[in-house]
Each structure stands twice: as C-alpha cells, then as structure tokens.
Tab-separated table of C-alpha atoms in Angstrom:
chain	number	residue	atom	x	y	z
A	60	MET	CA	0.000	0.000	0.000
A	61	ASP	CA	1.489	3.252	-1.152
A	62	PRO	CA	0.146	6.351	0.652
A	63	LEU	CA	0.336	8.296	-2.632
A	64	TYR	CA	-2.446	6.139	-4.056
A	65	LEU	CA	-5.832	5.087	-2.759
A	66	PRO	CA	-5.865	1.274	-2.681
A	67	LYS	CA	-8.841	-0.546	-4.146
A	68	SER	CA	-7.578	-4.039	-3.321
A	69	LEU	CA	-5.520	-5.902	-0.739
A	70	THR	CA	-3.054	-8.701	-1.387
A	71	ILE	CA	-3.947	-11.921	0.392
A	72	ASN	CA	-1.694	-14.950	-0.182
A	73	GLY	CA	-0.255	-13.388	-3.324
A	74	ARG	CA	-3.540	-12.450	-4.978
A	75	ASP	CA	-5.135	-9.031	-5.192
A	76	ILE	CA	-8.666	-9.004	-3.858
A	77	LYS	CA	-10.914	-6.003	-4.445
A	78	ILE	CA	-12.217	-4.330	-1.308
A	79	ASN	CA	-15.061	-1.989	-0.430
A	80	THR	CA	-13.234	1.278	0.187
A	81	ASP	CA	-16.115	3.696	0.726
A	82	PHE	CA	-15.966	5.389	4.115
A	83	ARG	CA	-19.443	4.116	4.961
A	84	ASP	CA	-18.307	0.485	4.711
A	85	CYS	CA	-15.262	1.177	6.876
A	86	ILE	CA	-17.305	3.012	9.505
A	87	ALA	CA	-19.721	0.068	9.518
A	88	ILE	CA	-16.735	-2.144	10.362
A	89	LEU	CA	-15.540	0.162	13.143
A	90	ARG	CA	-19.039	0.312	14.622
A	91	LEU	CA	-19.263	-3.470	14.410
A	92	LEU	CA	-15.983	-3.828	16.314
A	93	GLU	CA	-17.565	-1.931	19.222
A	94	ASP	CA	-20.513	-4.332	19.459
A	95	PRO	CA	-20.173	-6.066	22.836
A	96	VAL	CA	-22.677	-8.766	21.903
A	97	LEU	CA	-20.564	-10.257	19.108
A	98	SER	CA	-17.626	-12.559	19.795
A	99	ASN	CA	-14.215	-11.650	18.377
A	100	LEU	CA	-14.545	-14.428	15.786
A	101	GLU	CA	-17.947	-13.102	14.699
A	102	LYS	CA	-16.497	-9.592	14.416
A	103	VAL	CA	-13.640	-10.840	12.218
A	104	GLN	CA	-15.989	-12.853	9.997
A	105	ILE	CA	-18.385	-9.941	9.514
A	106	MET	CA	-15.536	-7.451	8.986
A	107	ILE	CA	-14.008	-9.638	6.278
A	108	GLY	CA	-17.455	-10.057	4.722
A	109	ILE	CA	-17.968	-6.285	4.583
A	110	LEU	CA	-14.477	-5.327	3.401
A	111	PHE	CA	-13.653	-7.987	0.812
A	112	ASN	CA	-15.604	-8.352	-2.439
A	113	GLU	CA	-15.142	-12.094	-2.592
A	114	GLU	CA	-15.450	-14.903	-0.120
A	115	LEU	CA	-12.209	-15.906	1.547
A	116	ASP	CA	-11.171	-19.307	2.773
A	117	PHE	CA	-10.966	-19.539	6.557
A	118	SER	CA	-7.225	-20.284	6.196
A	119	GLU	CA	-6.802	-16.785	4.702
A	120	TYR	CA	-8.416	-14.986	7.646
A	121	ASP	CA	-5.191	-14.261	9.545
A	122	GLU	CA	-3.592	-12.479	6.607
A	123	ALA	CA	-6.881	-10.841	5.628
A	124	LEU	CA	-7.295	-9.534	9.170
A	125	ALA	CA	-3.747	-8.128	9.244
A	126	GLN	CA	-4.245	-6.450	5.849
A	127	ALA	CA	-7.679	-5.135	6.837
A	128	ILE	CA	-6.315	-3.558	10.026
A	129	LEU	CA	-3.426	-1.999	8.100
A	130	PHE	CA	-5.900	-0.585	5.555
A	131	LEU	CA	-8.315	0.722	8.209
A	132	ASP	CA	-5.380	2.381	10.028
A	133	GLY	CA	-4.458	4.288	6.868
A	134	GLY	CA	-1.695	2.055	5.537
A	135	PRO	CA	1.997	1.631	6.246
A	136	GLY	CA	3.761	4.534	7.870
A	137	THR	CA	0.781	5.481	9.997
A	138	ASP	CA	2.123	4.749	13.437
A	139	ASN	CA	-1.033	4.377	15.463
A	140	SER	CA	0.714	2.648	18.347
A	141	ARG	CA	0.403	4.386	21.674
A	142	HIS	CA	3.263	6.499	22.940
A	143	GLY	CA	2.940	7.836	26.441
A	144	PRO	CA	0.079	7.211	28.812
A	145	SER	CA	-3.072	5.468	27.653
A	146	TYR	CA	-6.362	7.090	28.591
A	147	GLY	CA	-8.483	4.182	27.456
A	148	LYS	CA	-11.324	4.639	25.035
A	149	LEU	CA	-12.013	8.319	24.389
A	150	TYR	CA	-14.570	8.039	21.592
A	151	SER	CA	-17.023	5.664	20.005
A	152	TRP	CA	-17.763	5.318	16.304
A	153	GLU	CA	-21.298	4.370	17.274
A	154	GLN	CA	-22.076	6.987	19.909
A	155	ASP	CA	-20.058	9.896	18.487
A	156	LEU	CA	-20.651	9.342	14.769
A	157	ILE	CA	-22.699	12.502	14.203
A	158	TYR	CA	-19.952	14.609	15.806
A	159	ILE	CA	-17.240	12.804	13.836
A	160	LEU	CA	-19.105	13.424	10.577
A	161	SER	CA	-19.610	17.075	11.475
A	162	GLY	CA	-15.889	17.537	12.183
A	163	VAL	CA	-14.893	15.763	8.965
A	164	ASP	CA	-17.366	17.899	7.000
A	165	LYS	CA	-15.773	21.013	8.489
A	166	VAL	CA	-12.320	19.920	7.302
A	167	LEU	CA	-13.564	18.919	3.847
A	168	GLY	CA	-15.695	22.008	3.326
A	169	PHE	CA	-18.664	19.877	2.250
A	170	SER	CA	-20.845	17.108	3.638
A	171	CYS	CA	-19.217	13.745	3.021
A	172	ARG	CA	-22.666	12.163	3.248
A	173	THR	CA	-23.743	13.928	0.054
A	174	LYS	CA	-21.068	12.116	-1.945
A	175	ASN	CA	-21.954	8.808	-3.562
A	176	TYR	CA	-18.441	7.611	-2.825
A	177	MET	CA	-15.474	8.741	-0.769
A	178	HIS	CA	-12.426	6.555	-0.232
A	179	TRP	CA	-11.792	5.634	3.396
A	180	TRP	CA	-8.304	7.163	3.330
A	181	GLU	CA	-9.717	10.516	2.169
A	182	PHE	CA	-12.189	10.397	5.051
A	183	LEU	CA	-9.474	9.277	7.482
A	184	THR	CA	-7.178	12.127	6.435
A	185	ALA	CA	-9.940	14.636	7.175
A	186	PHE	CA	-10.655	12.837	10.472
A	187	MET	CA	-7.005	13.201	11.512
A	188	GLU	CA	-7.004	16.912	10.638
A	189	MET	CA	-10.043	17.857	12.713
A	190	GLY	CA	-9.362	20.959	14.726
A	191	GLU	CA	-11.696	22.656	17.153
A	192	CYS	CA	-15.130	21.072	16.868
A	193	THR	CA	-17.695	19.338	19.050
A	194	PHE	CA	-15.982	15.968	18.592
A	195	SER	CA	-12.565	17.267	19.659
A	196	THR	CA	-14.188	18.943	22.674
A	197	LEU	CA	-15.814	15.641	23.683
A	198	VAL	CA	-12.520	13.756	23.361
A	199	HIS	CA	-10.651	16.453	25.288
A	200	GLN	CA	-13.223	16.528	28.097
A	201	ARG	CA	-13.225	12.731	28.378
A	202	LYS	CA	-9.438	12.742	28.607
A	203	LEU	CA	-9.469	15.418	31.324
A	204	LYS	CA	-12.057	13.464	33.301
A	205	LYS	CA	-10.023	10.246	33.069
A	206	GLN	CA	-6.914	12.138	34.184
A	207	GLY	CA	-8.814	13.750	37.043
A	208	ASN	CA	-7.681	17.184	35.815
A	209	GLN	CA	-11.018	18.928	35.291
A	210	SER	CA	-11.295	22.527	36.364
A	211	LYS	CA	-14.486	23.775	37.998
A	212	ALA	CA	-15.705	25.094	34.631
A	213	GLU	CA	-14.933	21.763	32.956
A	214	LYS	CA	-16.806	19.880	35.671
A	215	GLU	CA	-19.775	22.181	35.074
A	216	TRP	CA	-19.499	21.555	31.325
A	217	TRP	CA	-19.492	17.808	32.013
A	218	ALA	CA	-22.565	18.036	34.231
A	219	GLU	CA	-24.431	20.045	31.573
A	220	ASN	CA	-23.383	17.729	28.722
A	221	ARG	CA	-23.306	14.355	30.451
A	222	ASP	CA	-25.755	12.863	27.938
A	223	ILE	CA	-23.233	13.232	25.100
A	224	ALA	CA	-20.010	13.312	27.118
A	225	GLU	CA	-20.371	10.038	29.002
A	226	LEU	CA	-19.451	7.023	26.901
A	227	ASP	CA	-22.104	4.319	27.047
A	228	LYS	CA	-20.750	2.011	29.733
A	229	LYS	CA	-22.768	-0.990	28.590
A	230	ALA	CA	-21.320	-0.694	25.083
A	231	LEU	CA	-17.805	-0.889	26.547
A	232	LEU	CA	-18.434	-4.221	28.272
A	233	THR	CA	-17.416	-7.611	26.924
A	234	SER	CA	-20.225	-10.076	26.246
A	235	GLU	CA	-19.346	-11.899	29.490
A	236	GLU	CA	-19.429	-8.656	31.505
A	237	ARG	CA	-22.697	-7.631	29.842
A	238	SER	CA	-24.236	-10.999	30.709
A	239	ALA	CA	-23.122	-10.694	34.344
A	240	LEU	CA	-24.516	-7.139	34.533
A	241	ASP	CA	-27.825	-8.261	33.013
A	242	LYS	CA	-28.085	-11.088	35.574
A	243	PHE	CA	-27.304	-8.673	38.394
A	244	ASN	CA	-29.892	-6.151	37.173
A	245	LYS	CA	-32.444	-8.963	36.897
A	246	LEU	CA	-31.830	-9.818	40.548
A	247	LEU	CA	-32.491	-6.175	41.411
A	248	GLY	CA	-35.723	-6.261	39.421
A	249	GLU	CA	-34.545	-3.826	36.748
C-alpha cells in the first residue's frame, strides 16, 4: 500500500482481492468492532465479509485480518501505536458518529454524506485533521475526566453535557461482563 495512491484491493496470499473502500463500509466495520454482543470471531468474519468483495477461505483470515487492520489504520507509515500514557477509550464510532461526521465535513468544506463515494483514506485524512469542533471537545473533556484534571468550569461543562459526554458504559463491556450485569440487574428487578 502506497500512501500516494488510494488502494482498491488488498493482497492476500499473493492475490489481489478487491475491497469496499467507501468510508461508509469502513465506519460500519468500526461500529461493528464496538458491538459487545458479538464474539471476536464473529467480528472478524463480519468485517471480512464487509471489506472484501469475494469470499475468503478460513485459512486466509489471519492475513486478511492483518491487511484489513493496516488498511483501516491508513496504511503503512501510519504509526497508530500508543506512545505515552493510555487514557483508554475516548470516543465511540457508534455513539459519536454525528460529531465525527460534522468535524470531517468542516475539514472537507462539504458534507461527506452527500457524496456517492469517498475513499476511506480521504475520510481518514480529514478525520485526523479535525481541529476545534464538538468531537474534539468531547474527546478532550473525556481525557481530562479520566486524568482527574477537570477545572471547575470543565466539571460544570461535564454536568451540563453528560448525555453526550459520558461514553455508554454498557457498550464498553465484553459479552461476558454484559451478561453478568444483566443477571445482576435482573436480581435487582430492573
């Protein structure tokens, strides 16, 4: 994958396989990966089904998964590994999508949703260049809260905007944790 070109296929076991590169397909994958109900195997199977235009043999899944992750991350040279402290999950493609789209639209100067097609890497580039917008404010406020560094004004902001600022806790649980929580709530009569 050359960052000067927008890839339309990925090489799996020496053969080029066309992929769905529209940003909508890739966001569908990222939203799917947040689904706490699905197992990791189910997530991989569905992701491969969405991204690749042909059915893959199960023996190709490891390489397909590695290539898919590299593609979704923006290709080689995009070092998305964490340096410094980790603050955990600061945003959700499911919960924050409207704010993400708004920020991307601001960078692009037009609504990406009005386009019949936009390559994922074009969308991702705009996503990475988002400046001051509602989405960046949400991420910043969540980071401050996790650090325990909120000022009085920021605590007031959080209280006023809790409905959009608080990440959905249930969506962050594994299927086992969700099941345990559901059993507990059932005992409480909820």
